[in-house]
XYZ file of C-alpha atoms in Angstrom:
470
model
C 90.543 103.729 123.429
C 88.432 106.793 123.947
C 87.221 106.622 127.834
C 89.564 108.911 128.916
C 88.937 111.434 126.896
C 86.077 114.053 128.410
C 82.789 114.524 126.104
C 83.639 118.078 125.682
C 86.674 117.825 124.141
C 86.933 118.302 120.728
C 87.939 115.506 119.179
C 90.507 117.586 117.163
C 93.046 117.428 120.033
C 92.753 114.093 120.525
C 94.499 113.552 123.746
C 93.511 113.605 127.170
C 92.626 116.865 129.476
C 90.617 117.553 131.772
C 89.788 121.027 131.099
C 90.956 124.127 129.166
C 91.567 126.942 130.863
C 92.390 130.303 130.212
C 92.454 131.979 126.686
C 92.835 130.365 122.811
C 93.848 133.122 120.099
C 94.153 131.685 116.754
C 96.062 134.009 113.726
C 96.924 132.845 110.042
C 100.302 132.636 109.552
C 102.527 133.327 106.256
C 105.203 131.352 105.435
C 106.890 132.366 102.155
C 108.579 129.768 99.707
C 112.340 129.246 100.315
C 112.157 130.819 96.236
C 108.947 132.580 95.350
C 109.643 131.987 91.613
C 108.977 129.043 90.137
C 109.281 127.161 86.643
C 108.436 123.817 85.005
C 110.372 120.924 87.194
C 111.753 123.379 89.918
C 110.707 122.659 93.412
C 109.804 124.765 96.081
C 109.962 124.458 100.138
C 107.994 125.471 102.668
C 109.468 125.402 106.294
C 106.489 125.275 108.814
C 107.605 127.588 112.114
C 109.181 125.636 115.080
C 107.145 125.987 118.323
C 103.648 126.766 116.753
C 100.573 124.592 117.164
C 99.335 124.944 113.974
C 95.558 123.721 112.339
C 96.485 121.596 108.952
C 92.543 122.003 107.728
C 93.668 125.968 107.089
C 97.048 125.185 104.901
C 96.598 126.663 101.987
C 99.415 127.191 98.768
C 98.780 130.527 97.267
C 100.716 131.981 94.016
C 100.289 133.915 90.544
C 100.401 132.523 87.469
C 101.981 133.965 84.233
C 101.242 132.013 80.820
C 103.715 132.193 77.974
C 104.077 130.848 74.159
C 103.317 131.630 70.462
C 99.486 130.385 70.493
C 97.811 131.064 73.901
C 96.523 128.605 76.175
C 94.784 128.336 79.651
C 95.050 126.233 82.597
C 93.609 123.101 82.862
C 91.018 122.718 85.790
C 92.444 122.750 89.662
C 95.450 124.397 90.585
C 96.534 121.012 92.081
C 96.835 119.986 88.199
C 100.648 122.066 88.083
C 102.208 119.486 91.120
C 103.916 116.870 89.643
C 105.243 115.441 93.435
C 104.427 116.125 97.266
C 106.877 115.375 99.612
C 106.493 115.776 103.563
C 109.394 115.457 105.944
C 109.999 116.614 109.652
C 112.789 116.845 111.552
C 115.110 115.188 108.304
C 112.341 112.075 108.163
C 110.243 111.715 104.780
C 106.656 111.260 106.516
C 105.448 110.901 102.718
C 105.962 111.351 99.286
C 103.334 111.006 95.970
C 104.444 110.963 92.719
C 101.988 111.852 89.651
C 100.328 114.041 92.613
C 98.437 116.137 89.702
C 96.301 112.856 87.772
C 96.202 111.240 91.039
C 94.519 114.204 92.673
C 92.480 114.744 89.199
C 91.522 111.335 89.453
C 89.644 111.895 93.268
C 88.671 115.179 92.691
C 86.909 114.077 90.059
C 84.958 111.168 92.011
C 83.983 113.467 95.256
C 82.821 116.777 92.831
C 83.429 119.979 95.218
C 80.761 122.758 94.425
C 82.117 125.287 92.369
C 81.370 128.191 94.616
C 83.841 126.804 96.926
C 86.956 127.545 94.535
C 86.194 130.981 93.541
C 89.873 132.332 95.428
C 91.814 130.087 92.935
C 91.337 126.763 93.527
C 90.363 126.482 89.723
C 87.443 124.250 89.823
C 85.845 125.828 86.591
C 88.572 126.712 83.869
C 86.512 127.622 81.214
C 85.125 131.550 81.723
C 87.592 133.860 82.156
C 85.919 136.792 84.845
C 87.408 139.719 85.799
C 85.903 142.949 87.751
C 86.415 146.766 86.537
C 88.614 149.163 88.758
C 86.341 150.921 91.214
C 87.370 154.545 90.764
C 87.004 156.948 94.025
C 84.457 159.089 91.903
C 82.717 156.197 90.993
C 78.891 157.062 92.402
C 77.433 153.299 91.762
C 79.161 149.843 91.429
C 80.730 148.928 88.425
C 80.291 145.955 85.831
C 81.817 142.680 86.129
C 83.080 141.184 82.672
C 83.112 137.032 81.340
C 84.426 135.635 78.530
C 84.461 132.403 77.515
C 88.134 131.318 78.385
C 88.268 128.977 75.105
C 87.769 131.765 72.614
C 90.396 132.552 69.609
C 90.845 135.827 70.931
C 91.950 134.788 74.132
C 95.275 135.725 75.192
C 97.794 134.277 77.583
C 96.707 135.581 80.664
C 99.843 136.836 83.305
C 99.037 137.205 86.477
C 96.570 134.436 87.232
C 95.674 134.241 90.988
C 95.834 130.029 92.138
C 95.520 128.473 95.337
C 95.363 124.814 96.690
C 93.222 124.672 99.999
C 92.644 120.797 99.743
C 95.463 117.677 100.086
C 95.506 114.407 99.498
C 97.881 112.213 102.078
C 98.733 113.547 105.349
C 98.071 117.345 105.021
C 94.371 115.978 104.284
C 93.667 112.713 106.178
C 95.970 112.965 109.509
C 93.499 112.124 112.220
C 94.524 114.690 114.553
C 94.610 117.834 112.291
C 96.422 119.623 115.132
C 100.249 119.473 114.897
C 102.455 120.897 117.605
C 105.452 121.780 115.624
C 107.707 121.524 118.427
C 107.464 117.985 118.730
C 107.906 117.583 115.183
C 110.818 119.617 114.692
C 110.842 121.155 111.106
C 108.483 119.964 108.581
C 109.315 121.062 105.866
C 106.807 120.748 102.514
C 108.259 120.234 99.377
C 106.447 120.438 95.802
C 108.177 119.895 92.568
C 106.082 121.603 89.688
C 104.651 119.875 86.593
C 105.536 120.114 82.683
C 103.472 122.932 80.965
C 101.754 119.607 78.627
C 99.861 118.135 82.018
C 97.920 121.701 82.948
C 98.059 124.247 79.435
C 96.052 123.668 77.009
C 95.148 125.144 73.994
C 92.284 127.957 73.067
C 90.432 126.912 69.865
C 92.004 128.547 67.215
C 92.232 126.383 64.207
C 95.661 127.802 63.354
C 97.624 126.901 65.829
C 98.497 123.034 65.791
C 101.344 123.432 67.905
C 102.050 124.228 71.502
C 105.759 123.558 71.570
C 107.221 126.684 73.180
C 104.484 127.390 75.654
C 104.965 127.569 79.639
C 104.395 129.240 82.697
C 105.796 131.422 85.491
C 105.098 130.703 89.169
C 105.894 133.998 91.566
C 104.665 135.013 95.053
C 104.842 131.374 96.142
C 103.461 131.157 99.595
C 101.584 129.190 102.506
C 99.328 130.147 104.669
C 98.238 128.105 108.054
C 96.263 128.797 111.146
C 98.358 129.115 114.620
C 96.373 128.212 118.122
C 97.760 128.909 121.385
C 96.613 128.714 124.976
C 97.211 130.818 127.613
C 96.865 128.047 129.847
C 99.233 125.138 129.634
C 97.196 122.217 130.004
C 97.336 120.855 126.447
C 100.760 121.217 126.320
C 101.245 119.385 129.597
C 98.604 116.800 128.509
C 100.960 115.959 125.368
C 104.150 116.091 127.382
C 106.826 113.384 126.080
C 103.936 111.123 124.600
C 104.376 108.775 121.798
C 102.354 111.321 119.611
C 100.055 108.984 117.005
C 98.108 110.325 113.724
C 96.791 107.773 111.339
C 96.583 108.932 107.516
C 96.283 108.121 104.460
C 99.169 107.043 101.672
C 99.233 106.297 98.064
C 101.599 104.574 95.927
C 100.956 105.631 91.995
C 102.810 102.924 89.687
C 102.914 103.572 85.952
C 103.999 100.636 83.465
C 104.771 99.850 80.231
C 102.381 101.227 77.056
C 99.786 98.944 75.268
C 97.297 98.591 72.939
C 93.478 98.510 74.007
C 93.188 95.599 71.202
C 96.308 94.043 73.527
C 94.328 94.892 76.874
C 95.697 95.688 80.268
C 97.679 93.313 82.061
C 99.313 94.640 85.043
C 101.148 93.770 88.242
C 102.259 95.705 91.506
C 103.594 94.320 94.588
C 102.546 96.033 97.634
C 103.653 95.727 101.264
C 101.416 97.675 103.615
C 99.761 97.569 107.371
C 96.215 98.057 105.963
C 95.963 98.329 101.801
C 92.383 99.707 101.840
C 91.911 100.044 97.864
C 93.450 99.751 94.876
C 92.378 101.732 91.418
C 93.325 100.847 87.823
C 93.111 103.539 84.827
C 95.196 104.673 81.954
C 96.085 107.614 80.325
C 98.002 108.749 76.960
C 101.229 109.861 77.020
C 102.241 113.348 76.621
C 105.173 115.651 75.238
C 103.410 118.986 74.612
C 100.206 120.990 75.444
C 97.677 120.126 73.054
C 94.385 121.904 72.232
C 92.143 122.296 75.492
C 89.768 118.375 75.540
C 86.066 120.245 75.397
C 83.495 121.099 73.040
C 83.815 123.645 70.979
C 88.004 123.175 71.368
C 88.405 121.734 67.824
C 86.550 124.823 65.732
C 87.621 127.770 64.730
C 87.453 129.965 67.753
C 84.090 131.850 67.205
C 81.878 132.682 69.686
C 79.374 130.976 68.249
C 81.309 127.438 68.525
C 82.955 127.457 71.912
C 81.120 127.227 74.917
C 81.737 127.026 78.799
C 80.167 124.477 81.615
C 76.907 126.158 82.158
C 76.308 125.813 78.621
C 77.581 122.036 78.641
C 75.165 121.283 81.150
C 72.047 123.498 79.949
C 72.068 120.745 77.100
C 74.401 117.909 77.113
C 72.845 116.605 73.443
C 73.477 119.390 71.333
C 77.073 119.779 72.560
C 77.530 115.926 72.686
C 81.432 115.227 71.026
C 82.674 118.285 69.862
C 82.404 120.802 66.936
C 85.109 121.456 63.859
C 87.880 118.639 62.511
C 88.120 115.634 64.780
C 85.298 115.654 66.631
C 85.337 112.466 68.453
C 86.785 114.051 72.056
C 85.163 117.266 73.777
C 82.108 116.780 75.374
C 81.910 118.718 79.054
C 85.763 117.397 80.069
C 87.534 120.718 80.000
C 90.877 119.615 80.631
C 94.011 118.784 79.503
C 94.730 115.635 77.155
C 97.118 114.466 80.042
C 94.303 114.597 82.793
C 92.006 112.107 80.370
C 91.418 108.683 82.090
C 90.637 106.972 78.639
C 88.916 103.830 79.596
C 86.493 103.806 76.713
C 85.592 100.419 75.121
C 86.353 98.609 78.561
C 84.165 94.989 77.946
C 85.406 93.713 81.430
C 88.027 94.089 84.359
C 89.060 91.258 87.026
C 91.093 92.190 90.214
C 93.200 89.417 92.082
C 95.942 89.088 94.298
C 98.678 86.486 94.601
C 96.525 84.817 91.498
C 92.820 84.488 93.748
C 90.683 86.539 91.675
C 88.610 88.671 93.694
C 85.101 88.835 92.391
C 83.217 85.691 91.279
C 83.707 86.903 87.290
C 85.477 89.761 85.235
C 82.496 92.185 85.686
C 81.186 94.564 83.089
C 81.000 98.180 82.808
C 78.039 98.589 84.423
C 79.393 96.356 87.405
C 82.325 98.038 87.850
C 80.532 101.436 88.398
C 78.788 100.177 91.060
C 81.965 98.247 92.265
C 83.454 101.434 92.090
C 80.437 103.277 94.110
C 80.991 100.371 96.454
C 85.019 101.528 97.007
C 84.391 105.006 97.268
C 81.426 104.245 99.976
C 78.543 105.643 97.580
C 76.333 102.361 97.242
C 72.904 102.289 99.043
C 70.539 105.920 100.050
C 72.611 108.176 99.497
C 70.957 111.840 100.225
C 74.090 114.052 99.340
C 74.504 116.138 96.596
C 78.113 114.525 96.951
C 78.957 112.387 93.663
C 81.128 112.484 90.567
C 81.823 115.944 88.707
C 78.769 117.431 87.132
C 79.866 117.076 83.802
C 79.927 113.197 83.771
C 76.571 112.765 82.384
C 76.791 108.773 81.169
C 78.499 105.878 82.119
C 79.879 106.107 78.500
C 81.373 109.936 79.191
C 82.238 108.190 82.616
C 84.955 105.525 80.886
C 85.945 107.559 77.900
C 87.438 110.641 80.286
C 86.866 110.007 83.636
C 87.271 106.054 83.968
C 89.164 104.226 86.636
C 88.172 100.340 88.214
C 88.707 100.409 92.174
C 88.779 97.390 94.079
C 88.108 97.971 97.626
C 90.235 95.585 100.130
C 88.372 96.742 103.566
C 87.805 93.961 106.045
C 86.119 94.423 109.355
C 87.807 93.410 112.279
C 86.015 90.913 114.316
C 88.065 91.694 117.449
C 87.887 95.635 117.806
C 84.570 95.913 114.844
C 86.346 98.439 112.894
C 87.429 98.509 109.005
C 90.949 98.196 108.359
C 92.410 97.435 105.117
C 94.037 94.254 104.133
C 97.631 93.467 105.799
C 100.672 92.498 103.898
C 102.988 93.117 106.276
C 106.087 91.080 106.540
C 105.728 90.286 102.698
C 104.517 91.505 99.398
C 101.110 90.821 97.649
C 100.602 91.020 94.162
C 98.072 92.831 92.885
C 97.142 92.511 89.357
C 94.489 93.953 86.866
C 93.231 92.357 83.510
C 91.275 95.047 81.889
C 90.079 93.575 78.184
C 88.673 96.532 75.541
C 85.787 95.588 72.615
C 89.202 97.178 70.271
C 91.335 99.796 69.886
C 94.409 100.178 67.999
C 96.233 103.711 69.869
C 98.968 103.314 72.837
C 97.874 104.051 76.360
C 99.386 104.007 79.529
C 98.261 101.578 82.696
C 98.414 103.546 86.204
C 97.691 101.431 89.194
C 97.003 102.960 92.665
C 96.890 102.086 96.205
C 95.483 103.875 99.103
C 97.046 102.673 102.032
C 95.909 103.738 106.183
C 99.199 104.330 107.905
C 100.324 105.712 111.253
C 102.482 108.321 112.040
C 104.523 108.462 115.604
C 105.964 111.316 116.905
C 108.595 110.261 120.156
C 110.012 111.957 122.604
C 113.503 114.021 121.400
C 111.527 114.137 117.737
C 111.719 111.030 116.658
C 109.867 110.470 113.881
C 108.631 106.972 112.016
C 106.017 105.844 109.802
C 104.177 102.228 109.790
């Protein structure tokens, strides 16, 4: 499908030319927010510019953060953690939509573990110090000194002007083959994100007097994107393109919730799915939530001291001494550092079985220690791996691994013996069910199944902008 495409052109483009001629300038442009204020459950639009060829690895969110309520709190880790939904359309036509974008993207993040230096403009990778730098005076003769607090601390207030950004997608802004969009074709895309309640990214400092969070939120303002912009002086691309049926495979997911249980009842759970290639599907479960509650890390059940709450570094100097957590209740801390609503409590978890349309998958409901590698399997982990690319740092046992980070994947790739490529399984034409039987050694509490699927779909762009997905 490639021989007409020269060596030298960068796969990025995709189509066919012959040669590029001319000049390329590239700028970043701004596109503000149809409203640049935002609260809980509002959603904001962002209407990409007509006629641009724009580069979808540069889109970036950007906007400031101001924390209200009685008893502070601080933002759970990732800015992606305040979008609730993503929703993608062009030219009237929803390319995609993800619900529960925030625990899905919580969920992934925390299986591929991004370096922490690469977040330092916002993304929120590392919630828990709280740096700032002092104002560089014109008389000032040297530099001046920077200043970190620990952002758990009883003394800490609600911050108000907290700089976030999201540089990273998941679904088409993130996986579209051709990362190169020429607007123009599309007609207006317009993205659309629908923000989150204040329980599923604020949580609570450690101060042992507060025990509620019911009146605490957050303000949204400056909401903006920002995107990269190409353009030739020559005209061959845009000849090359012409009135082509315009093709960019990505990624989809379909996040199902169901029905509360008991661990002591298990998880029993069925979706039906109808998809061109259904590459994996994921089963977790979380605990519902009303209100923000106290920030899940060590040191977040004490009193507030400095001599009780810690950050990451210190988590990971010495994972033993700050093993649970410190104060009343110390059962849940450890290095998780999130939000209560962010923890993928699969602790407990004896065995798990996949199957669909009642074939079980695997030859026998495999353990804990099975699934992890099952799961290292799905996520294309197993065998030499030399990367420093794994699961988030803090995750220092397959026991921390279930009790706040769990999930079972299933992995449905099948190589095609015709063209020798993976491609997911097909259900096209009629639905599969999918169900997982998760069984727990006990547990009494309510908690929540989530299934999801990660599907491989293709979007075509016509001539006269007509847009479809299959």
């Amino acid at each position: 499908m490639y021989e007409q495409i020269p060596a030298t052109l960068p796969q990025e483009f995709f189509y066919n030319l012959s040669k590029l001629q001319g000049s390329m300038s590239k700028n970043i442009l701004k596109v503000t927010a149809d409203r640049t204020t935002a609260t809980p459950g509002n959603i904001t639009q962002f209407r990409l510019p007509i006629g641009s060829l724009i580069d979808l690895r540069s889109l970036s969110v950007w906007w400031k953060t101001k924390l209200t309520g009685t008893n502070p709190t601080i933002p759970g880790r990732y800015s992606s953690s305040f979008i609730k939904r993503i929703s993608i359309s062009a030219n009237n036509v929803v390319i995609q939509q993800i619900e529960d974008y925030n625990l899905l993207y919580n969920l992934m993040a925390d299986h591929t573990n991004k370096s922490h230096t690469k977040g330092l403009a916002g993304e929120f990778l590392d919630n828990t110090v709280i740096y700032n730098d002092s104002t560089l005076a014109s008389s000032d003769t040297t530099a001046q000194a920077l200043t970190a607090a620990n952002a758990m601390l009883a003394s800490t207030a609600n911050q108000t002007e907290i700089p976030m950004h999201v540089n990273n997608f998941l679904g088409v802004l993130g996986s579209t083959s051709t990362p190169i969009w020429p607007t123009d074709r599309f007609g207006e895309i317009i993205i659309s994100i629908q923000w989150d309640q204040p329980y599923a990214m604020l949580g609570g400092t450690a101060e042992a007097s507060a025990a509620t969070y019911t009146n605490n939120t957050y303000e949204l303002s400056d909401l903006y994107l920002s995107v990269e912009a190409l353009s030739f002086s020559d005209d061959s691309y845009y000849t090359s393109i012409g009135n082509k049926d315009l093709m960019y495979g990505f990624n989809d997911y379909i996040v199902t919730r169901f029905a509360e249980c008991t661990k002591t009842q298990g998880i029993n759970v069925t979706t039906y799915l109808n998809a061109n290639s259904l590459d994996w599907v994921a089963c977790t479960a979380v605990v519902n939530q009303t209100a923000p509650k106290t920030m899940v890390g060590y040191g977040g059940n004490g009193d507030g001291a400095s001599a009780n709450v810690i950050n990451l570094y210190k988590y990971l100097s010495d994972p033993v001494t700050y093993v649970n957590n410190n104060g009343t209740s110390p059962e849940t801390g450890d290095g998780f550092f999130n939000t209560a609503y962010m923890v993928r409590d699969l602790q407990g978890l004896t065995s798990c079985q996949f199957s669909i349309n009642n074939k079980s998958l695997n030859y026998a409901p495999l353990n804990k220690y099975e699934l992890f590698q099952n799961n290292l399997c799905a996520l294309g982990y197993e065998g030499v791996d030399a990367s420093k690319n794994g699961l988030i740092d803090t995750c220092v046992s397959i026991f921390h691994y279930f009790k706040y980070y769990g999930a079972c994947f299933q992995s449905l790739e099948l190589v095609d013996k015709d063209a020798y490529y993976l491609s997911g399984l097909s259900s096209a034409g009629s639905s599969c069910a999918v169900n997982c039987s998760i069984k727990f050694a006990g547990g009494a509490y309510n908690i929540v199944p989530v299934m999801v699927a990660k599907m491989s779909k293709v979007l075509h762009v016509k001539s006269g902008r007509q847009i479809s997905v299959e």
